[in-house]
Short mmCIF file of C-alpha atoms in Angstrom, two decimals:
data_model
loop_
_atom_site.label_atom_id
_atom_site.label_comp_id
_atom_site.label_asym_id
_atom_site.label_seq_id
_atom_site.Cartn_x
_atom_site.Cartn_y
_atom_site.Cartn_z
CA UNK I 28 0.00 0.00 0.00
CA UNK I 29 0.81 3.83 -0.35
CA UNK I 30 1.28 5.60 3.03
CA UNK I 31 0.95 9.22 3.04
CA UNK I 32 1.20 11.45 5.95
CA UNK I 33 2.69 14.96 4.44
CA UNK I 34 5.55 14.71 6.33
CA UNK I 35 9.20 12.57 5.93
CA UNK I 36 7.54 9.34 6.18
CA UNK I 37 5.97 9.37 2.60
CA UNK I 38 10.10 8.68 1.82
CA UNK I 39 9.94 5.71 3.35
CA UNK I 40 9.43 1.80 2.95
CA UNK I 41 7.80 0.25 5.81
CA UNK I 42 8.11 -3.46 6.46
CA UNK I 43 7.93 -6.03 9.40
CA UNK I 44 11.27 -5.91 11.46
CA UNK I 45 11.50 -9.67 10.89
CA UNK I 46 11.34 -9.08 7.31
CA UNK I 47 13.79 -6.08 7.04
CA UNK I 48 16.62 -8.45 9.20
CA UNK I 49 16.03 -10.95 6.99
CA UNK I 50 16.08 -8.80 3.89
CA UNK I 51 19.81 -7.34 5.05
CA UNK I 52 21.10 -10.32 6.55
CA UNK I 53 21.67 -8.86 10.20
CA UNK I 54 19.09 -10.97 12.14
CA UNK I 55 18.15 -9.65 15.92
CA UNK I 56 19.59 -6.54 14.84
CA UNK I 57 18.38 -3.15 14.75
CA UNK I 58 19.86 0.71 14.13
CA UNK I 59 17.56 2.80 16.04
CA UNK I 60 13.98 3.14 17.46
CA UNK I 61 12.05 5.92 17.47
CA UNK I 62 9.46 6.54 20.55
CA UNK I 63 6.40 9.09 20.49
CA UNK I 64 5.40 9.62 24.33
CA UNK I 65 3.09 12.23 25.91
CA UNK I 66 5.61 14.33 28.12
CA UNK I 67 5.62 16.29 31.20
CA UNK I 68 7.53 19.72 30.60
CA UNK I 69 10.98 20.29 31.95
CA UNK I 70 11.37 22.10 35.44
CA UNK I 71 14.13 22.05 37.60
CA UNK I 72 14.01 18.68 38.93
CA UNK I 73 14.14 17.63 35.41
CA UNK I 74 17.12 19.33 34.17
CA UNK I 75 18.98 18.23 37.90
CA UNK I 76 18.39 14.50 36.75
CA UNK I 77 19.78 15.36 33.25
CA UNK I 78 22.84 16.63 34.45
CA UNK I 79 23.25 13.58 36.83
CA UNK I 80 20.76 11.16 38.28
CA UNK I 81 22.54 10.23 41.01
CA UNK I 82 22.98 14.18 42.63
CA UNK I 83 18.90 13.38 43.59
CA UNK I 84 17.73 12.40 47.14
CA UNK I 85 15.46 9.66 47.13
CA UNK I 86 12.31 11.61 46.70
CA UNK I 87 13.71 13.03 44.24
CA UNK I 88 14.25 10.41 42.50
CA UNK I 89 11.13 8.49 42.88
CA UNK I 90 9.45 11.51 41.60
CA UNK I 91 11.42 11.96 38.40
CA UNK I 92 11.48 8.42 37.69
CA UNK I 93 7.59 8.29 37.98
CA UNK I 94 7.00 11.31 36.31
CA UNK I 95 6.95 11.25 32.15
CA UNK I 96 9.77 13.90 31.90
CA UNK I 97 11.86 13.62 28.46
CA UNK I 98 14.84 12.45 30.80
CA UNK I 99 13.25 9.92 32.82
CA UNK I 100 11.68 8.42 29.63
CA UNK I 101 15.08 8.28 28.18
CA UNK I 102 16.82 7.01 30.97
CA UNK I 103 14.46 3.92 31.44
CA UNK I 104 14.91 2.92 28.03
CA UNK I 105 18.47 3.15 28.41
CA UNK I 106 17.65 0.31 31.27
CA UNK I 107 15.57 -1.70 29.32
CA UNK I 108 17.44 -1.93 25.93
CA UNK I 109 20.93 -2.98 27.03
CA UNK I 110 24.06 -1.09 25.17
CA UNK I 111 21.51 1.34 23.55
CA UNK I 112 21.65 5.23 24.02
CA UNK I 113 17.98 7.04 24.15
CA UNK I 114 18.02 10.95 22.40
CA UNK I 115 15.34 12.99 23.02
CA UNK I 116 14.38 14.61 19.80
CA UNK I 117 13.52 18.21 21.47
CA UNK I 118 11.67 20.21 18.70
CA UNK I 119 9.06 17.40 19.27
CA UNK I 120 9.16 16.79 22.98
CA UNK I 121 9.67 20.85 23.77
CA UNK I 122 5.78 20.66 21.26
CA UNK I 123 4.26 17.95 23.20
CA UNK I 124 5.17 20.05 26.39
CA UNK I 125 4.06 23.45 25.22
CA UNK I 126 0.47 21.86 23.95
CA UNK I 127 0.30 20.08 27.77
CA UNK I 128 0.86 23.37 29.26
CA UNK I 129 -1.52 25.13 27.04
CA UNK I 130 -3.95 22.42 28.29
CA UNK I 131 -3.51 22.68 31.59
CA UNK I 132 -3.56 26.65 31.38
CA UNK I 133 -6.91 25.70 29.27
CA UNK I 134 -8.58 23.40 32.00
CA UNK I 135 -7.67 25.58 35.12
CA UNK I 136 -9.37 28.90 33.17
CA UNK I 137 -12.30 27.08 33.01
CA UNK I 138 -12.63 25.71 36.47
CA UNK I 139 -12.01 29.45 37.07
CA UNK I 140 -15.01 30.18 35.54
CA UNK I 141 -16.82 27.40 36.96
CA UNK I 142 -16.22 28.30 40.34
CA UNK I 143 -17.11 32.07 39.58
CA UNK I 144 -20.50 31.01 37.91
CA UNK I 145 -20.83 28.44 41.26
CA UNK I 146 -20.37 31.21 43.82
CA UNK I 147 -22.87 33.77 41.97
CA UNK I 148 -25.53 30.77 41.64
CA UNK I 149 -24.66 30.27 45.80
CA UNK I 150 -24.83 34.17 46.64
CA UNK I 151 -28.64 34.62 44.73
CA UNK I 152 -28.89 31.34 46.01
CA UNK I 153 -28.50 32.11 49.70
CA UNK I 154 -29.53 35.88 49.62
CA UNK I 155 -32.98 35.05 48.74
CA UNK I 156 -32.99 32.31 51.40
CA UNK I 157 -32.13 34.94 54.18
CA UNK I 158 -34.62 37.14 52.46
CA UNK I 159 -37.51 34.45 52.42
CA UNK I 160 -36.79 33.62 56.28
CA UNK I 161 -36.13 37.48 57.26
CA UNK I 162 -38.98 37.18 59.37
CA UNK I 163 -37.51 34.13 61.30
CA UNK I 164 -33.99 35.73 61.37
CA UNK I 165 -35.50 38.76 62.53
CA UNK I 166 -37.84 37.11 65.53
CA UNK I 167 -34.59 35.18 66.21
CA UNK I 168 -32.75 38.41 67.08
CA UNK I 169 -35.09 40.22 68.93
CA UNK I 170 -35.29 37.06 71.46
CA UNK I 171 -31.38 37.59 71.71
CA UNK I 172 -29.93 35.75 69.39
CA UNK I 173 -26.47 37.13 67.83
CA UNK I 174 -25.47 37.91 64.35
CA UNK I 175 -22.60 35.27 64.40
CA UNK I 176 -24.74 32.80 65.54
CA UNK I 177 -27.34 33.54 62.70
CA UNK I 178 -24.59 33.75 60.49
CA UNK I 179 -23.22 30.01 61.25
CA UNK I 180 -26.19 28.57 61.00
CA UNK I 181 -26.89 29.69 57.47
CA UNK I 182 -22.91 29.22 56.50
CA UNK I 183 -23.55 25.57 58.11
CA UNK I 184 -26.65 25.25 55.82
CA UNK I 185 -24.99 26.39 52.74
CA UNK I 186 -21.94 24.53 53.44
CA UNK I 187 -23.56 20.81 53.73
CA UNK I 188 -25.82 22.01 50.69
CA UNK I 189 -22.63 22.64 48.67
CA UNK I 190 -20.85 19.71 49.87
CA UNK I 191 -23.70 17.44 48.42
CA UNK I 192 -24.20 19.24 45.47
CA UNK I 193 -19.95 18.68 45.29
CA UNK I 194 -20.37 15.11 45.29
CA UNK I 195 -23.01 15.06 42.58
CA UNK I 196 -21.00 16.91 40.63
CA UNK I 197 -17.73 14.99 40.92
CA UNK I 198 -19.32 11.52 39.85
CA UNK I 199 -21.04 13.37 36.89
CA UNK I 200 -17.59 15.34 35.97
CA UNK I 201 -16.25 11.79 36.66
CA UNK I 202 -18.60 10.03 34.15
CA UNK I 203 -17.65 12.73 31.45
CA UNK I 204 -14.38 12.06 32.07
CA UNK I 205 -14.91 8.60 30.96
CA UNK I 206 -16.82 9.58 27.98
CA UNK I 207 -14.14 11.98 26.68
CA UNK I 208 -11.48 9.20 27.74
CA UNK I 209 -12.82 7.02 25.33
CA UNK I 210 -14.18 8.84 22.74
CA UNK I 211 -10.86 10.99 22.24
CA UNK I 212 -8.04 8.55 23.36
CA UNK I 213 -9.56 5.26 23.32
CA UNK I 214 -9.07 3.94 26.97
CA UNK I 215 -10.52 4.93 30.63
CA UNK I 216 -8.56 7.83 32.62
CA UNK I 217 -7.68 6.63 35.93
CA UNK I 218 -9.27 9.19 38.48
CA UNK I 219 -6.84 10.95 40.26
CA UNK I 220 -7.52 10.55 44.63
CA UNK I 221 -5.63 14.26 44.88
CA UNK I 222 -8.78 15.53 43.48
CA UNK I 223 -10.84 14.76 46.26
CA UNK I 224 -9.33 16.82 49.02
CA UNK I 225 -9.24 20.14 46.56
CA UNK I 226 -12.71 19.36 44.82
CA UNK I 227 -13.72 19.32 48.79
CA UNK I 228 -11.47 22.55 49.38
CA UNK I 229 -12.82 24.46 46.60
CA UNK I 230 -17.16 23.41 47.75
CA UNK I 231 -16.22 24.95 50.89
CA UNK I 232 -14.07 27.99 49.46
CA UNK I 233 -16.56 28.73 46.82
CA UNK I 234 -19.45 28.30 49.30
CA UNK I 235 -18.16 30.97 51.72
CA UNK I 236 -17.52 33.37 49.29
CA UNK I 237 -20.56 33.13 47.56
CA UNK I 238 -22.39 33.86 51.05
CA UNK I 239 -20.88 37.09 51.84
CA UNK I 240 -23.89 38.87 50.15
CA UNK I 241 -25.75 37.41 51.95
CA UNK I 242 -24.14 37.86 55.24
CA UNK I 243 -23.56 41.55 54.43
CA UNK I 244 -27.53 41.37 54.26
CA UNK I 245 -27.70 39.50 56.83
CA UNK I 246 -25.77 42.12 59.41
CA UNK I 247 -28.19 44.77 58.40
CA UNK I 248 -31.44 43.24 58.64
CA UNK I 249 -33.22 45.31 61.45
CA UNK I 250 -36.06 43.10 63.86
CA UNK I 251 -38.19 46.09 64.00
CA UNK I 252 -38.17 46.68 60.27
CA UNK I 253 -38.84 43.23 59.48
CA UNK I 254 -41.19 41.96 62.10
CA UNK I 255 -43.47 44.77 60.99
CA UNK I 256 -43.60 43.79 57.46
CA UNK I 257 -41.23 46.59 56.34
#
């Protein structure tokens, strides 16, 4: 068949490797293997371990070596293939690296957004609460009771509300996940436990702030005023 991909390849012949050793006479040999991988870009951990691997601590290490840096890649194929020397090609990794950044810059600007659409939905959310029970807040502070203890039980209420509504959402951002897993790259994405703790960080964060309207509200609500229907 003809192969064409518009770039260097089309100048190529592209057999078995069997066949090719066969062809040239040199069997269980080969000249050099090329490897496309996903990469991590370079920081200064990464460019430590390329000068020397051994300068790391343990951590260090652990984390390089588990991490899909250019020189960690290299240097575990270097383990694998015995007397073979791995080359990063760096117009292509330094590409793969700049389009992974550009995603990440990509997916935090949206949860950005997210959370500023989340903590205007909470704010009308709760400010129209506090307004529909202004009567109840109001009775409740001309019996004695104090702003701040007005003011945790509606942060409690809007707290455990957001903490559901949290959960809901991370199974349904999970199952998404899944769907763009397998319709873009053809396999499930492991989910990540780290995102747990901060998806439980940001509920609470994003609550809280939402409710400041509401509190600012909250602080000037007047029994008198209210009671009487004012």
């Amino acid at each position: 068949g003809i192969f064409e991909s518009g770039g260097n390849e089309d100048l190529n012949i592209f057999s078995t490797l069997k066949t090719a050793q066969d062809l040239f006479g040199i069997e269980g040999k080969i000249s050099n293997i090329e490897v496309s991988a996903l990469t991590t870009p370079d920081n200064d951990l990464a460019k430590k371990a390329t000068r020397d691997p051994n300068s790391l601590t343990p951590t260090e290490y652990e984390t390089w070596y588990c991490t899909a840096y250019v020189s960690s890649i290299c240097y575990q194929i270097q383990e694998v293939v015995e007397d073979s020397v791995a080359k990063p090609i760096r117009q292509v990794a330094e590409s793969e690296g700049k389009i992974l950044d550009k995603t990440k810059l990509l997916m935090i600007l949206i949860t950005a957004l997210g959370s500023i659409g989340s903590a205007l939905g909470i704010s009308n959310l709760v400010t129209a609460t506090v307004m529909e029970k202004s009567q109840e807040i109001g009775l409740i502070k001309a019996i004695g009771g104090s702003n701040l203890r007005i003011m945790l039980l509606i942060l409690t209420e809007t707290v455990i509300t957001g903490i559901i509504g949290g959960i809901v959402g991370y199974f349904i951002g999970l199952g998404f996940t899944q769907i763009i897993g397998i319709t873009v790259f053809g396999s499930y994405i492991e989910p990540a436990v780290m995102v747990i703790p901060i998806d439980i960080a940001l509920v609470i964060g994003v609550s809280l702030i939402g409710s400041i309207p509401a509190i600012h509200y909250l602080f000037k609500l007047k029994p008198t005023e209210v009671l009487h229907g004012r």
